[in-house]
Coordinates of C-alpha atoms in Angstrom, one line a residue:
M1455 CA 59.7 155.5 -119.0
D1456 CA 56.2 156.8 -119.7
R1457 CA 56.0 160.5 -119.1
G1458 CA 52.8 160.2 -117.1
I1459 CA 54.5 157.7 -114.7
V1460 CA 57.5 160.1 -114.3
T1461 CA 55.1 162.9 -113.4
F1462 CA 53.3 160.7 -110.9
V1463 CA 56.5 159.6 -109.3
I1464 CA 57.8 163.1 -108.9
A1465 CA 54.5 164.4 -107.5
S1466 CA 54.5 161.5 -105.0
V1467 CA 58.0 162.2 -103.8
F1468 CA 57.3 165.9 -103.2
A1469 CA 54.1 165.0 -101.4
A1470 CA 56.0 162.6 -99.2
I1471 CA 58.7 165.1 -98.2
A1472 CA 56.7 168.3 -98.0
P1473 CA 55.8 169.4 -94.5
A1474 CA 52.1 169.1 -93.6
E1475 CA 51.9 172.8 -92.8
D1476 CA 53.0 173.7 -96.3
S1477 CA 50.2 171.8 -98.0
F1478 CA 47.9 174.9 -98.1
V1479 CA 48.9 178.4 -99.4
N1480 CA 46.9 181.5 -98.9
W1481 CA 46.9 184.0 -101.8
E1482 CA 44.8 186.8 -100.3
H1483 CA 45.8 190.4 -100.8
G1484 CA 47.0 192.8 -98.1
Q1485 CA 44.3 194.3 -96.0
V1486 CA 43.7 198.1 -96.1
H1487 CA 41.1 198.9 -93.3
P1488 CA 40.2 195.5 -92.0
I1489 CA 38.6 196.6 -88.7
D1490 CA 35.9 199.1 -87.8
I1491 CA 33.4 199.9 -85.1
T1492 CA 29.8 201.1 -85.6
P1493 CA 29.1 204.8 -84.7
D1494 CA 27.2 203.8 -81.6
G1495 CA 30.1 201.6 -80.4
S1496 CA 28.0 198.5 -80.1
R1497 CA 29.6 196.3 -82.9
L1498 CA 33.1 195.4 -83.9
L1499 CA 33.5 194.5 -87.6
V1500 CA 36.4 192.5 -88.9
V1501 CA 37.0 191.3 -92.5
N1502 CA 38.0 187.6 -92.7
T1503 CA 40.0 187.9 -95.9
A1504 CA 41.0 184.3 -96.3
D1505 CA 37.4 183.0 -95.8
A1506 CA 35.6 185.9 -97.7
R1507 CA 33.5 186.9 -94.7
L1508 CA 32.7 189.8 -92.5
E1509 CA 32.9 188.8 -88.8
V1510 CA 30.5 190.7 -86.5
F1511 CA 31.1 191.0 -82.7
D1512 CA 28.9 192.5 -80.0
I1513 CA 31.1 194.7 -77.7
T1514 CA 28.5 196.3 -75.5
T1515 CA 29.8 194.4 -72.5
G1516 CA 33.4 195.4 -73.1
T1517 CA 34.3 191.8 -74.2
P1518 CA 33.8 190.9 -77.9
V1519 CA 31.1 188.3 -78.4
H1520 CA 30.9 186.8 -81.9
V1521 CA 27.3 187.2 -83.2
G1522 CA 27.7 186.1 -86.8
A1523 CA 29.6 186.0 -90.1
V1524 CA 28.3 187.3 -93.4
P1525 CA 29.7 185.9 -96.7
T1526 CA 31.2 188.7 -99.0
G1527 CA 33.0 188.8 -102.3
L1528 CA 36.5 187.4 -102.8
D1529 CA 39.3 189.0 -100.8
P1530 CA 37.5 191.5 -98.6
V1531 CA 40.2 194.0 -97.5
S1532 CA 38.3 196.9 -96.0
V1533 CA 35.2 197.5 -94.0
R1534 CA 33.5 200.8 -92.9
A1535 CA 30.3 201.2 -90.9
R1536 CA 28.2 203.9 -92.5
T1537 CA 25.5 203.7 -89.9
D1538 CA 24.9 201.6 -86.8
S1539 CA 23.1 199.0 -88.9
E1540 CA 24.9 199.3 -92.3
A1541 CA 28.5 198.3 -93.3
W1542 CA 30.3 198.5 -96.6
V1543 CA 32.9 195.8 -97.3
V1544 CA 35.4 196.2 -100.2
N1545 CA 36.2 193.0 -102.1
H1546 CA 39.6 193.4 -103.9
V1547 CA 39.4 190.4 -106.2
S1548 CA 35.6 190.5 -106.9
D1549 CA 35.7 194.2 -107.9
T1550 CA 32.7 194.8 -105.7
V1551 CA 31.4 196.3 -102.5
S1552 CA 29.1 194.3 -100.3
L1553 CA 26.5 196.4 -98.6
I1554 CA 25.6 194.5 -95.4
N1555 CA 22.6 194.9 -93.0
L1556 CA 24.2 194.4 -89.5
D1557 CA 20.8 193.7 -87.9
T1558 CA 19.8 190.9 -90.2
L1559 CA 23.4 189.9 -91.0
N1560 CA 23.0 189.5 -94.8
V1561 CA 24.2 191.3 -97.9
V1562 CA 21.5 193.6 -99.2
A1563 CA 23.3 194.9 -102.3
T1564 CA 26.4 194.1 -104.3
I1565 CA 27.9 197.2 -106.0
P1566 CA 30.3 196.7 -108.9
T1567 CA 33.4 198.9 -108.9
G1568 CA 36.5 199.5 -111.0
D1569 CA 39.4 197.1 -110.9
E1570 CA 40.9 196.1 -107.6
P1571 CA 39.0 198.3 -105.1
A1572 CA 40.9 198.9 -101.9
D1573 CA 39.0 201.1 -99.4
V1574 CA 35.8 203.1 -98.9
V1575 CA 35.0 206.2 -96.9
F1576 CA 31.9 208.5 -96.5
A1577 CA 32.1 212.2 -96.9
G1578 CA 30.5 215.4 -98.3
A1579 CA 27.2 217.0 -98.0
P1580 CA 25.0 215.2 -98.9
Q1581 CA 27.0 212.3 -97.9
R1582 CA 28.5 210.1 -100.6
A1583 CA 30.6 206.9 -100.6
F1584 CA 34.2 207.1 -102.0
V1585 CA 35.8 203.9 -103.2
S1586 CA 39.5 203.8 -104.2
C1587 CA 40.2 201.5 -107.2
S1588 CA 43.9 200.8 -107.1
Q1589 CA 44.5 199.1 -110.4
V1590 CA 42.8 201.7 -112.6
N1591 CA 44.0 204.7 -110.5
I1592 CA 40.5 206.2 -109.8
V1593 CA 38.2 207.0 -106.9
Q1594 CA 34.6 206.2 -107.6
V1595 CA 31.9 208.2 -105.9
F1596 CA 28.6 206.6 -105.2
D1597 CA 25.3 208.0 -103.9
P1598 CA 24.2 205.7 -101.0
S1599 CA 20.6 206.8 -101.6
D1600 CA 20.6 205.8 -105.2
L1601 CA 22.8 202.7 -105.7
G1602 CA 21.5 202.2 -109.2
A1603 CA 23.0 205.4 -110.4
S1604 CA 26.3 205.3 -112.2
P1605 CA 29.2 206.4 -110.0
T1606 CA 31.4 209.4 -110.8
S1607 CA 35.0 208.4 -111.5
V1608 CA 37.7 210.8 -110.3
V1609 CA 41.1 210.2 -111.9
I1610 CA 44.1 209.9 -109.5
E1611 CA 47.3 210.8 -111.4
A1612 CA 49.4 208.5 -109.4
E1613 CA 49.9 204.7 -109.2
D1614 CA 47.9 202.5 -106.9
P1615 CA 45.6 204.7 -104.7
R1616 CA 44.5 202.6 -101.7
A1617 CA 43.9 203.7 -98.1
M1618 CA 41.7 206.7 -97.5
A1619 CA 40.8 209.0 -94.6
V1620 CA 38.3 211.9 -94.1
S1621 CA 38.8 215.3 -92.5
P1622 CA 36.9 215.8 -89.2
D1623 CA 34.4 218.1 -90.9
G1624 CA 33.7 215.6 -93.7
S1625 CA 34.7 218.0 -96.5
T1626 CA 38.0 216.4 -97.6
V1627 CA 39.0 212.9 -98.6
Y1628 CA 42.7 211.9 -98.4
V1629 CA 43.8 209.1 -100.6
A1630 CA 47.2 207.5 -99.9
V1631 CA 49.1 206.4 -103.0
F1632 CA 50.7 203.1 -102.4
E1633 CA 53.3 203.1 -105.2
S1634 CA 54.0 206.8 -105.3
G1635 CA 57.2 208.3 -106.7
N1636 CA 60.0 209.7 -104.6
S1637 CA 61.5 212.1 -107.1
T1638 CA 64.4 209.8 -108.0
T1639 CA 65.6 208.2 -111.2
I1640 CA 68.6 206.3 -112.3
L1641 CA 71.0 207.3 -115.1
G1642 CA 72.6 204.5 -117.2
G1643 CA 76.3 204.1 -116.9
G1644 CA 77.1 200.4 -117.1
G1645 CA 75.9 197.7 -119.5
T1646 CA 73.2 198.3 -122.1
I1647 CA 70.6 196.2 -123.8
G1648 CA 71.8 195.4 -127.3
G1649 CA 74.4 198.2 -126.9
L1650 CA 71.5 200.7 -127.2
F1651 CA 69.6 201.2 -124.0
P1652 CA 69.9 202.8 -121.5
P1653 CA 72.4 205.3 -122.9
N1654 CA 75.6 205.5 -121.0
V1655 CA 75.1 209.1 -119.9
V1656 CA 77.4 208.8 -116.8
N1657 CA 80.3 208.6 -119.3
D1658 CA 79.0 211.7 -121.1
P1659 CA 81.7 214.4 -121.0
L1660 CA 79.0 217.0 -120.7
G1661 CA 78.0 215.6 -117.3
P1662 CA 79.1 217.2 -114.0
Y1663 CA 82.2 215.0 -113.7
G1664 CA 83.3 215.2 -117.3
G1665 CA 82.5 211.5 -118.0
M1666 CA 84.4 210.1 -115.1
N1667 CA 82.9 206.6 -114.3
P1668 CA 82.6 205.6 -111.6
P1669 CA 81.8 209.2 -110.5
P1670 CA 83.5 210.5 -107.5
N1671 CA 81.7 210.4 -104.1
E1672 CA 83.5 213.2 -102.3
G1673 CA 83.9 216.3 -104.4
V1674 CA 86.2 215.4 -107.2
A1675 CA 87.8 212.5 -105.3
F1676 CA 86.9 209.2 -103.7
D1677 CA 86.5 208.5 -100.0
P1678 CA 88.0 206.1 -99.2
P1679 CA 90.7 206.7 -101.8
Q1680 CA 91.0 204.3 -104.7
N1681 CA 93.8 201.7 -104.6
L1682 CA 95.7 202.6 -107.8
S1683 CA 97.1 199.1 -108.0
N1684 CA 93.6 197.6 -108.5
P1685 CA 92.3 197.0 -112.1
A1686 CA 90.0 199.7 -113.6
P1687 CA 86.6 199.5 -111.9
P1688 CA 83.5 198.8 -114.0
G1689 CA 81.2 201.6 -115.1
V1690 CA 78.1 202.2 -113.0
G1691 CA 74.8 204.0 -113.2
I1692 CA 74.0 206.8 -110.8
I1693 CA 70.8 207.7 -108.8
V1694 CA 69.7 211.3 -108.9
K1695 CA 67.0 213.1 -107.0
K1696 CA 65.0 216.2 -107.8
D1697 CA 65.5 218.8 -105.1
E1698 CA 63.2 221.7 -104.0
A1699 CA 64.5 223.8 -106.9
S1700 CA 63.6 221.0 -109.4
R1701 CA 67.2 220.3 -110.1
W1702 CA 68.3 216.6 -110.6
M1703 CA 71.2 216.2 -108.2
D1704 CA 73.3 213.2 -107.1
D1705 CA 74.4 212.7 -103.5
N1706 CA 77.8 214.4 -104.2
G1707 CA 76.2 217.6 -105.3
G1708 CA 76.5 216.9 -109.1
D1709 CA 73.9 218.6 -111.1
W1710 CA 72.5 216.4 -113.9
T1711 CA 69.5 218.5 -114.8
E1712 CA 70.4 219.3 -118.4
L1713 CA 71.0 215.6 -119.1
V1714 CA 67.7 214.5 -117.3
S1715 CA 65.1 217.1 -118.3
G1716 CA 67.0 219.9 -120.0
S1717 CA 68.2 220.5 -123.6
L1718 CA 70.5 217.4 -123.4
A1719 CA 67.9 215.0 -122.0
G1720 CA 68.1 213.0 -125.2
N1721 CA 71.6 211.9 -124.1
S1722 CA 70.0 209.9 -121.2
G1723 CA 67.2 208.6 -123.4
R1724 CA 64.6 211.1 -122.2
P1725 CA 62.6 213.8 -124.0
T1726 CA 63.3 217.4 -123.2
G1727 CA 61.1 218.5 -120.3
W1728 CA 60.9 214.9 -118.9
D1729 CA 59.7 214.7 -115.3
L1730 CA 58.8 212.2 -112.6
P1731 CA 55.8 213.3 -110.5
D1732 CA 56.0 212.7 -106.7
R1733 CA 52.4 212.5 -105.6
D1734 CA 52.1 210.7 -102.3
V1735 CA 48.6 211.7 -101.1
A1736 CA 45.7 212.8 -103.3
V1737 CA 43.4 215.4 -101.6
L1738 CA 39.8 215.4 -102.9
D1739 CA 37.2 218.1 -102.2
A1740 CA 34.3 215.9 -101.2
N1741 CA 31.8 218.2 -102.7
T1742 CA 33.4 219.6 -105.9
L1743 CA 35.6 216.5 -106.4
A1744 CA 38.6 218.8 -107.3
V1745 CA 41.9 217.0 -106.7
S1746 CA 45.3 218.3 -105.5
Y1747 CA 48.4 216.4 -104.3
V1748 CA 50.8 216.4 -101.4
P1749 CA 54.4 215.4 -102.4
R1750 CA 57.6 214.4 -100.6
L1751 CA 56.0 212.1 -97.9
M1752 CA 58.0 209.1 -99.1
N1753 CA 56.4 206.2 -101.0
F1754 CA 54.6 203.0 -100.1
V1755 CA 52.2 204.9 -97.7

């Protein structure tokens, strides 16, 4: 049968059996700060991510009244009102920020950003706009009074900075890292790729259990006890976590530090001194742009 006819028949069958509600799929990204209110409390701003618009509501009576919608870039995920008449909308796919006049309900400027912007806040003296760019791990700093000037890019040494907040005095910007670490890593102990990687370090006799694999889970024993009539269990990997003393420990108190970052790190496929930073929130000085980090807050914040 002709290939084109086969394709047409298959497509027709799927079209016939597919539920009507499944005929359209949204692909928009997750929102970060989709709702805001102007400083004077008169307008409610909501990003319409699927339709690439900013919806504006009058809330002076206590009941939201829709007053208009402003087209933005693709996938608006955040909105912040800088003044009573000015809003900044972050467009995640377009890699832009739409600057919107809330009195005339139109875009008055389109500001290019780094890849995949996620949020915007205003801080510092004089006030500047801070835009998190999640794909390239930077925060770009813009001067609202001179939008033609090139922004300053602040490197965030963590993966996927997204949501932001500002201290009450406007001097500090907090940047939540979406895919931050949690100070854990896994050591190979089962199968390998081509017999080479990852090295089977759980079987290493220099490990805390002398190469016993599976490793014990209760001191030097197993709880519940192993059934000795069962066949030999398969080898497994093991998860270790860096503690407050920077030691790589398993949940049974086994210390794997030498095999993870110490002189024997090569046995687990790592260089000596290897580390895995845990940076959950980046803290920016809004005036000097100095960066520090807050660890151990869990990941996906």
